[in-house]
Amino acid sequence: MATAHKNLSEYDLSKIPNLERLKFGIVVAEWNREITEALFNGAYGTLLDCGAKNDHIIRWNVPGSFELVFGCKKLLADHRVDAVIAIGSVIQGETKHFDFVCNAVSQGIKDLNVHLDTPIIFCVLTDDTLQQAKDRSGGKHGNKGTEAAVAAMQMAVLGK
Ligand code: DLZ
């Protein structure tokens, strides 16, 4: 599922009005923290660069990607925001844990998007190696946190 021909970070943000009024939640998994912090910095920096206000961005941490689903659900129950970004990094190990965590978080975020009224952006890297994760969190393949922020801004104003 390569993104070579679909780079969200090239989206024309002038199409998004009143960015300074929008509110965002960012839920960050602490597992593989080096990667998720880099993704967070990409997402957070992009939101600010585009005109979002610092005090309109709420960050919550959760232990691992598995907990992102509950973290996003609870953030939405406690705060009125226009979009949430779920940030995680799952890296293949020697057991089947990778598959269970990837399936749970992707299905869980999908279910929240189906049942709740606020978009949740899937910014969970699922890589075979740490190097692949580094390459996508500020390395040679860009920063997927930046792309997630662009998707969040687009979705926050969908239909408005
Ligand atoms: C247990 C586990 C493993 C093995 N690998 C990862 C990973 O690569 N990325 C990640 O975000 N979380 C991992 N976890 C932790 C689970 O997501 C979860 O936090 C624990 O199973 C506790 O519910």
PDB file of N, CA, C and O in Angstrom, residues 8-66:
ATOM      1  N   LEU A   8      -0.578  13.079   1.012  1.00  0.00           N
ATOM      2  CA  LEU A   8      -1.541  13.988   1.646  1.00  0.00           C
ATOM      3  C   LEU A   8      -0.907  15.306   2.037  1.00  0.00           C
ATOM      4  O   LEU A   8      -1.593  16.318   2.141  1.00  0.00           O
ATOM      5  N   SER A   9       0.415  15.302   2.286  1.00  0.00           N
ATOM      6  CA  SER A   9       1.031  16.545   2.735  1.00  0.00           C
ATOM      7  C   SER A   9       1.088  17.589   1.620  1.00  0.00           C
ATOM      8  O   SER A   9       1.448  18.731   1.868  1.00  0.00           O
ATOM      9  N   GLU A  10       0.699  17.211   0.390  1.00  0.00           N
ATOM     10  CA  GLU A  10       0.636  18.187  -0.696  1.00  0.00           C
ATOM     11  C   GLU A  10      -0.766  18.766  -0.865  1.00  0.00           C
ATOM     12  O   GLU A  10      -1.032  19.520  -1.788  1.00  0.00           O
ATOM     13  N   TYR A  11      -1.663  18.448   0.025  1.00  0.00           N
ATOM     14  CA  TYR A  11      -3.044  18.933  -0.061  1.00  0.00           C
ATOM     15  C   TYR A  11      -3.078  20.454   0.071  1.00  0.00           C
ATOM     16  O   TYR A  11      -2.347  21.042   0.866  1.00  0.00           O
ATOM     17  N   ASP A  12      -3.951  21.096  -0.704  1.00  0.00           N
ATOM     18  CA  ASP A  12      -4.066  22.551  -0.677  1.00  0.00           C
ATOM     19  C   ASP A  12      -4.888  22.997   0.535  1.00  0.00           C
ATOM     20  O   ASP A  12      -6.111  22.944   0.532  1.00  0.00           O
ATOM     21  N   LEU A  13      -4.184  23.463   1.574  1.00  0.00           N
ATOM     22  CA  LEU A  13      -4.863  23.794   2.838  1.00  0.00           C
ATOM     23  C   LEU A  13      -5.639  25.099   2.764  1.00  0.00           C
ATOM     24  O   LEU A  13      -6.416  25.398   3.672  1.00  0.00           O
ATOM     25  N   SER A  14      -5.457  25.851   1.680  1.00  0.00           N
ATOM     26  CA  SER A  14      -6.235  27.082   1.563  1.00  0.00           C
ATOM     27  C   SER A  14      -7.724  26.766   1.403  1.00  0.00           C
ATOM     28  O   SER A  14      -8.571  27.617   1.581  1.00  0.00           O
ATOM     29  N   LYS A  15      -8.007  25.481   1.101  1.00  0.00           N
ATOM     30  CA  LYS A  15      -9.418  25.081   0.975  1.00  0.00           C
ATOM     31  C   LYS A  15     -10.089  24.969   2.339  1.00  0.00           C
ATOM     32  O   LYS A  15     -11.288  24.791   2.424  1.00  0.00           O
ATOM     33  N   ILE A  16      -9.321  24.983   3.398  1.00  0.00           N
ATOM     34  CA  ILE A  16      -9.895  24.777   4.736  1.00  0.00           C
ATOM     35  C   ILE A  16     -10.054  26.118   5.442  1.00  0.00           C
ATOM     36  O   ILE A  16      -9.065  26.750   5.817  1.00  0.00           O
ATOM     37  N   PRO A  17     -11.306  26.561   5.618  1.00  0.00           N
ATOM     38  CA  PRO A  17     -11.525  27.873   6.246  1.00  0.00           C
ATOM     39  C   PRO A  17     -11.493  27.779   7.772  1.00  0.00           C
ATOM     40  O   PRO A  17     -11.694  26.711   8.348  1.00  0.00           O
ATOM     41  N   ASN A  18     -11.257  28.904   8.422  1.00  0.00           N
ATOM     42  CA  ASN A  18     -11.382  29.021   9.892  1.00  0.00           C
ATOM     43  C   ASN A  18     -10.618  27.952  10.663  1.00  0.00           C
ATOM     44  O   ASN A  18     -11.116  27.420  11.651  1.00  0.00           O
ATOM     45  N   LEU A  19      -9.409  27.684  10.231  1.00  0.00           N
ATOM     46  CA  LEU A  19      -8.634  26.647  10.925  1.00  0.00           C
ATOM     47  C   LEU A  19      -8.390  26.995  12.392  1.00  0.00           C
ATOM     48  O   LEU A  19      -8.297  26.120  13.243  1.00  0.00           O
ATOM     49  N   GLU A  20      -8.306  28.297  12.661  1.00  0.00           N
ATOM     50  CA  GLU A  20      -7.995  28.704  14.037  1.00  0.00           C
ATOM     51  C   GLU A  20      -9.132  28.390  14.995  1.00  0.00           C
ATOM     52  O   GLU A  20      -8.939  28.388  16.205  1.00  0.00           O
ATOM     53  N   ARG A  21     -10.301  28.077  14.463  1.00  0.00           N
ATOM     54  CA  ARG A  21     -11.424  27.733  15.341  1.00  0.00           C
ATOM     55  C   ARG A  21     -11.533  26.234  15.605  1.00  0.00           C
ATOM     56  O   ARG A  21     -12.266  25.804  16.481  1.00  0.00           O
ATOM     57  N   LEU A  22     -10.850  25.449  14.800  1.00  0.00           N
ATOM     58  CA  LEU A  22     -10.989  23.992  14.927  1.00  0.00           C
ATOM     59  C   LEU A  22     -10.238  23.459  16.139  1.00  0.00           C
ATOM     60  O   LEU A  22      -9.189  23.982  16.525  1.00  0.00           O
ATOM     61  N   LYS A  23     -10.801  22.397  16.728  1.00  0.00           N
ATOM     62  CA  LYS A  23     -10.163  21.759  17.890  1.00  0.00           C
ATOM     63  C   LYS A  23      -9.813  20.308  17.550  1.00  0.00           C
ATOM     64  O   LYS A  23     -10.588  19.630  16.877  1.00  0.00           O
ATOM     65  N   PHE A  24      -8.660  19.891  18.049  1.00  0.00           N
ATOM     66  CA  PHE A  24      -8.174  18.556  17.719  1.00  0.00           C
ATOM     67  C   PHE A  24      -7.750  17.804  18.984  1.00  0.00           C
ATOM     68  O   PHE A  24      -7.233  18.397  19.925  1.00  0.00           O
ATOM     69  N   GLY A  25      -7.975  16.507  18.965  1.00  0.00           N
ATOM     70  CA  GLY A  25      -7.415  15.621  19.976  1.00  0.00           C
ATOM     71  C   GLY A  25      -6.329  14.781  19.326  1.00  0.00           C
ATOM     72  O   GLY A  25      -6.446  14.415  18.149  1.00  0.00           O
ATOM     73  N   ILE A  26      -5.275  14.519  20.064  1.00  0.00           N
ATOM     74  CA  ILE A  26      -4.226  13.605  19.577  1.00  0.00           C
ATOM     75  C   ILE A  26      -3.963  12.592  20.682  1.00  0.00           C
ATOM     76  O   ILE A  26      -3.601  12.969  21.805  1.00  0.00           O
ATOM     77  N   VAL A  27      -4.174  11.320  20.374  1.00  0.00           N
ATOM     78  CA  VAL A  27      -3.940  10.252  21.349  1.00  0.00           C
ATOM     79  C   VAL A  27      -2.691   9.493  20.894  1.00  0.00           C
ATOM     80  O   VAL A  27      -2.619   9.029  19.748  1.00  0.00           O
ATOM     81  N   VAL A  28      -1.711   9.414  21.785  1.00  0.00           N
ATOM     82  CA  VAL A  28      -0.386   8.895  21.412  1.00  0.00           C
ATOM     83  C   VAL A  28      -0.060   7.646  22.232  1.00  0.00           C
ATOM     84  O   VAL A  28      -0.076   7.678  23.468  1.00  0.00           O
ATOM     85  N   ALA A  29       0.251   6.558  21.531  1.00  0.00           N
ATOM     86  CA  ALA A  29       0.695   5.336  22.216  1.00  0.00           C
ATOM     87  C   ALA A  29       2.163   5.480  22.607  1.00  0.00           C
ATOM     88  O   ALA A  29       2.982   5.957  21.828  1.00  0.00           O
ATOM     89  N   GLU A  30       2.482   5.045  23.839  1.00  0.00           N
ATOM     90  CA  GLU A  30       3.860   5.190  24.319  1.00  0.00           C
ATOM     91  C   GLU A  30       4.777   4.050  23.870  1.00  0.00           C
ATOM     92  O   GLU A  30       5.992   4.150  23.990  1.00  0.00           O
ATOM     93  N   TRP A  31       4.208   2.952  23.392  1.00  0.00           N
ATOM     94  CA  TRP A  31       5.032   1.836  22.907  1.00  0.00           C
ATOM     95  C   TRP A  31       5.768   2.306  21.652  1.00  0.00           C
ATOM     96  O   TRP A  31       5.160   2.968  20.810  1.00  0.00           O
ATOM     97  N   ASN A  32       7.041   1.963  21.513  1.00  0.00           N
ATOM     98  CA  ASN A  32       7.888   2.486  20.420  1.00  0.00           C
ATOM     99  C   ASN A  32       7.864   4.017  20.435  1.00  0.00           C
ATOM    100  O   ASN A  32       7.624   4.678  19.422  1.00  0.00           O
ATOM    101  N   ARG A  33       8.163   4.542  21.613  1.00  0.00           N
ATOM    102  CA  ARG A  33       8.007   5.979  21.880  1.00  0.00           C
ATOM    103  C   ARG A  33       8.816   6.864  20.930  1.00  0.00           C
ATOM    104  O   ARG A  33       8.356   7.950  20.546  1.00  0.00           O
ATOM    105  N   GLU A  34      10.018   6.415  20.562  1.00  0.00           N
ATOM    106  CA  GLU A  34      10.839   7.227  19.651  1.00  0.00           C
ATOM    107  C   GLU A  34      10.066   7.524  18.357  1.00  0.00           C
ATOM    108  O   GLU A  34      10.099   8.631  17.821  1.00  0.00           O
ATOM    109  N   ILE A  35       9.353   6.504  17.874  1.00  0.00           N
ATOM    110  CA  ILE A  35       8.588   6.664  16.629  1.00  0.00           C
ATOM    111  C   ILE A  35       7.327   7.492  16.872  1.00  0.00           C
ATOM    112  O   ILE A  35       7.020   8.418  16.108  1.00  0.00           O
ATOM    113  N   THR A  36       6.608   7.184  17.942  1.00  0.00           N
ATOM    114  CA  THR A  36       5.320   7.881  18.128  1.00  0.00           C
ATOM    115  C   THR A  36       5.533   9.352  18.497  1.00  0.00           C
ATOM    116  O   THR A  36       4.703  10.194  18.138  1.00  0.00           O
ATOM    117  N   GLU A  37       6.649   9.666  19.174  1.00  0.00           N
ATOM    118  CA  GLU A  37       6.934  11.080  19.447  1.00  0.00           C
ATOM    119  C   GLU A  37       7.222  11.822  18.134  1.00  0.00           C
ATOM    120  O   GLU A  37       6.801  12.962  17.946  1.00  0.00           O
ATOM    121  N   ALA A  38       7.952  11.166  17.237  1.00  0.00           N
ATOM    122  CA  ALA A  38       8.262  11.790  15.943  1.00  0.00           C
ATOM    123  C   ALA A  38       6.974  11.994  15.131  1.00  0.00           C
ATOM    124  O   ALA A  38       6.789  13.034  14.483  1.00  0.00           O
ATOM    125  N   LEU A  39       6.073  11.015  15.204  1.00  0.00           N
ATOM    126  CA  LEU A  39       4.784  11.165  14.504  1.00  0.00           C
ATOM    127  C   LEU A  39       3.977  12.298  15.135  1.00  0.00           C
ATOM    128  O   LEU A  39       3.351  13.112  14.434  1.00  0.00           O
ATOM    129  N   PHE A  40       3.977  12.327  16.477  1.00  0.00           N
ATOM    130  CA  PHE A  40       3.256  13.403  17.163  1.00  0.00           C
ATOM    131  C   PHE A  40       3.812  14.766  16.733  1.00  0.00           C
ATOM    132  O   PHE A  40       3.051  15.687  16.418  1.00  0.00           O
ATOM    133  N   ASN A  41       5.139  14.892  16.744  1.00  0.00           N
ATOM    134  CA  ASN A  41       5.735  16.183  16.371  1.00  0.00           C
ATOM    135  C   ASN A  41       5.342  16.582  14.952  1.00  0.00           C
ATOM    136  O   ASN A  41       5.083  17.753  14.679  1.00  0.00           O
ATOM    137  N   GLY A  42       5.283  15.612  14.051  1.00  0.00           N
ATOM    138  CA  GLY A  42       4.846  15.900  12.679  1.00  0.00           C
ATOM    139  C   GLY A  42       3.410  16.381  12.638  1.00  0.00           C
ATOM    140  O   GLY A  42       3.085  17.371  11.965  1.00  0.00           O
ATOM    141  N   ALA A  43       2.546  15.699  13.373  1.00  0.00           N
ATOM    142  CA  ALA A  43       1.124  16.065  13.356  1.00  0.00           C
ATOM    143  C   ALA A  43       0.894  17.400  14.051  1.00  0.00           C
ATOM    144  O   ALA A  43       0.233  18.298  13.499  1.00  0.00           O
ATOM    145  N   TYR A  44       1.444  17.531  15.237  1.00  0.00           N
ATOM    146  CA  TYR A  44       1.247  18.746  16.046  1.00  0.00           C
ATOM    147  C   TYR A  44       1.821  19.970  15.312  1.00  0.00           C
ATOM    148  O   TYR A  44       1.165  21.010  15.192  1.00  0.00           O
ATOM    149  N   GLY A  45       3.047  19.828  14.794  1.00  0.00           N
ATOM    150  CA  GLY A  45       3.681  20.941  14.087  1.00  0.00           C
ATOM    151  C   GLY A  45       2.885  21.356  12.859  1.00  0.00           C
ATOM    152  O   GLY A  45       2.751  22.549  12.559  1.00  0.00           O
ATOM    153  N   THR A  46       2.344  20.385  12.161  1.00  0.00           N
ATOM    154  CA  THR A  46       1.562  20.698  10.954  1.00  0.00           C
ATOM    155  C   THR A  46       0.277  21.438  11.316  1.00  0.00           C
ATOM    156  O   THR A  46      -0.096  22.418  10.650  1.00  0.00           O
ATOM    157  N   LEU A  47      -0.392  20.982  12.365  1.00  0.00           N
ATOM    158  CA  LEU A  47      -1.615  21.682  12.785  1.00  0.00           C
ATOM    159  C   LEU A  47      -1.301  23.139  13.133  1.00  0.00           C
ATOM    160  O   LEU A  47      -2.020  24.062  12.713  1.00  0.00           O
ATOM    161  N   LEU A  48      -0.223  23.347  13.895  1.00  0.00           N
ATOM    162  CA  LEU A  48       0.142  24.721  14.277  1.00  0.00           C
ATOM    163  C   LEU A  48       0.532  25.540  13.043  1.00  0.00           C
ATOM    164  O   LEU A  48       0.095  26.678  12.885  1.00  0.00           O
ATOM    165  N   ASP A  49       1.353  24.947  12.179  1.00  0.00           N
ATOM    166  CA  ASP A  49       1.789  25.659  10.965  1.00  0.00           C
ATOM    167  C   ASP A  49       0.602  26.098  10.119  1.00  0.00           C
ATOM    168  O   ASP A  49       0.657  27.106   9.416  1.00  0.00           O
ATOM    169  N   CYS A  50      -0.470  25.316  10.168  1.00  0.00           N
ATOM    170  CA  CYS A  50      -1.621  25.606   9.317  1.00  0.00           C
ATOM    171  C   CYS A  50      -2.605  26.569   9.987  1.00  0.00           C
ATOM    172  O   CYS A  50      -3.615  26.930   9.386  1.00  0.00           O
ATOM    173  N   GLY A  51      -2.339  26.945  11.224  1.00  0.00           N
ATOM    174  CA  GLY A  51      -3.185  27.957  11.860  1.00  0.00           C
ATOM    175  C   GLY A  51      -3.997  27.477  13.046  1.00  0.00           C
ATOM    176  O   GLY A  51      -4.737  28.261  13.649  1.00  0.00           O
ATOM    177  N   ALA A  52      -3.878  26.197  13.391  1.00  0.00           N
ATOM    178  CA  ALA A  52      -4.597  25.737  14.593  1.00  0.00           C
ATOM    179  C   ALA A  52      -3.934  26.358  15.829  1.00  0.00           C
ATOM    180  O   ALA A  52      -2.737  26.654  15.827  1.00  0.00           O
ATOM    181  N   LYS A  53      -4.740  26.551  16.869  1.00  0.00           N
ATOM    182  CA  LYS A  53      -4.195  27.157  18.085  1.00  0.00           C
ATOM    183  C   LYS A  53      -3.696  26.085  19.044  1.00  0.00           C
ATOM    184  O   LYS A  53      -4.342  25.048  19.214  1.00  0.00           O
ATOM    185  N   ASN A  54      -2.599  26.409  19.698  1.00  0.00           N
ATOM    186  CA  ASN A  54      -1.996  25.469  20.646  1.00  0.00           C
ATOM    187  C   ASN A  54      -2.999  24.996  21.701  1.00  0.00           C
ATOM    188  O   ASN A  54      -3.080  23.806  22.010  1.00  0.00           O
ATOM    189  N   ASP A  55      -3.792  25.915  22.233  1.00  0.00           N
ATOM    190  CA  ASP A  55      -4.730  25.513  23.295  1.00  0.00           C
ATOM    191  C   ASP A  55      -6.011  24.887  22.735  1.00  0.00           C
ATOM    192  O   ASP A  55      -6.935  24.589  23.486  1.00  0.00           O
ATOM    193  N   HIS A  56      -6.049  24.667  21.436  1.00  0.00           N
ATOM    194  CA  HIS A  56      -7.145  23.912  20.812  1.00  0.00           C
ATOM    195  C   HIS A  56      -6.716  22.483  20.481  1.00  0.00           C
ATOM    196  O   HIS A  56      -7.421  21.775  19.762  1.00  0.00           O
ATOM    197  N   ILE A  57      -5.536  22.104  20.956  1.00  0.00           N
ATOM    198  CA  ILE A  57      -5.036  20.752  20.681  1.00  0.00           C
ATOM    199  C   ILE A  57      -4.839  20.031  22.015  1.00  0.00           C
ATOM    200  O   ILE A  57      -4.057  20.477  22.865  1.00  0.00           O
ATOM    201  N   ILE A  58      -5.566  18.953  22.188  1.00  0.00           N
ATOM    202  CA  ILE A  58      -5.485  18.176  23.432  1.00  0.00           C
ATOM    203  C   ILE A  58      -4.700  16.903  23.160  1.00  0.00           C
ATOM    204  O   ILE A  58      -5.051  16.145  22.249  1.00  0.00           O
ATOM    205  N   ARG A  59      -3.659  16.673  23.950  1.00  0.00           N
ATOM    206  CA  ARG A  59      -2.875  15.434  23.792  1.00  0.00           C
ATOM    207  C   ARG A  59      -3.120  14.517  24.997  1.00  0.00           C
ATOM    208  O   ARG A  59      -3.023  14.950  26.137  1.00  0.00           O
ATOM    209  N   TRP A  60      -3.417  13.272  24.691  1.00  0.00           N
ATOM    210  CA  TRP A  60      -3.473  12.233  25.727  1.00  0.00           C
ATOM    211  C   TRP A  60      -2.501  11.121  25.338  1.00  0.00           C
ATOM    212  O   TRP A  60      -2.392  10.787  24.150  1.00  0.00           O
ATOM    213  N   ASN A  61      -1.866  10.519  26.335  1.00  0.00           N
ATOM    214  CA  ASN A  61      -1.018   9.345  26.102  1.00  0.00           C
ATOM    215  C   ASN A  61      -1.729   8.079  26.573  1.00  0.00           C
ATOM    216  O   ASN A  61      -2.461   8.116  27.567  1.00  0.00           O
ATOM    217  N   VAL A  62      -1.491   6.991  25.882  1.00  0.00           N
ATOM    218  CA  VAL A  62      -1.966   5.669  26.325  1.00  0.00           C
ATOM    219  C   VAL A  62      -0.770   4.708  26.253  1.00  0.00           C
ATOM    220  O   VAL A  62       0.213   4.993  25.555  1.00  0.00           O
ATOM    221  N   PRO A  63      -0.813   3.577  26.960  1.00  0.00           N
ATOM    222  CA  PRO A  63       0.382   2.706  27.017  1.00  0.00           C
ATOM    223  C   PRO A  63       0.814   2.148  25.661  1.00  0.00           C
ATOM    224  O   PRO A  63       1.987   2.215  25.306  1.00  0.00           O
ATOM    225  N   GLY A  64      -0.119   1.566  24.908  1.00  0.00           N
ATOM    226  CA  GLY A  64       0.251   0.954  23.631  1.00  0.00           C
ATOM    227  C   GLY A  64      -0.843   1.192  22.594  1.00  0.00           C
ATOM    228  O   GLY A  64      -1.908   1.740  22.895  1.00  0.00           O
ATOM    229  N   SER A  65      -0.591   0.723  21.377  1.00  0.00           N
ATOM    230  CA  SER A  65      -1.565   0.946  20.301  1.00  0.00           C
ATOM    231  C   SER A  65      -2.905   0.288  20.600  1.00  0.00           C
ATOM    232  O   SER A  65      -3.951   0.784  20.176  1.00  0.00           O
ATOM    233  N   PHE A  66      -2.875  -0.832  21.313  1.00  0.00           N
ATOM    234  CA  PHE A  66      -4.129  -1.505  21.647  1.00  0.00           C
ATOM    235  C   PHE A  66      -5.061  -0.564  22.408  1.00  0.00           C
ATOM    236  O   PHE A  66      -6.289  -0.629  22.240  1.00  0.00           O
TER     237      PHE A  66
END
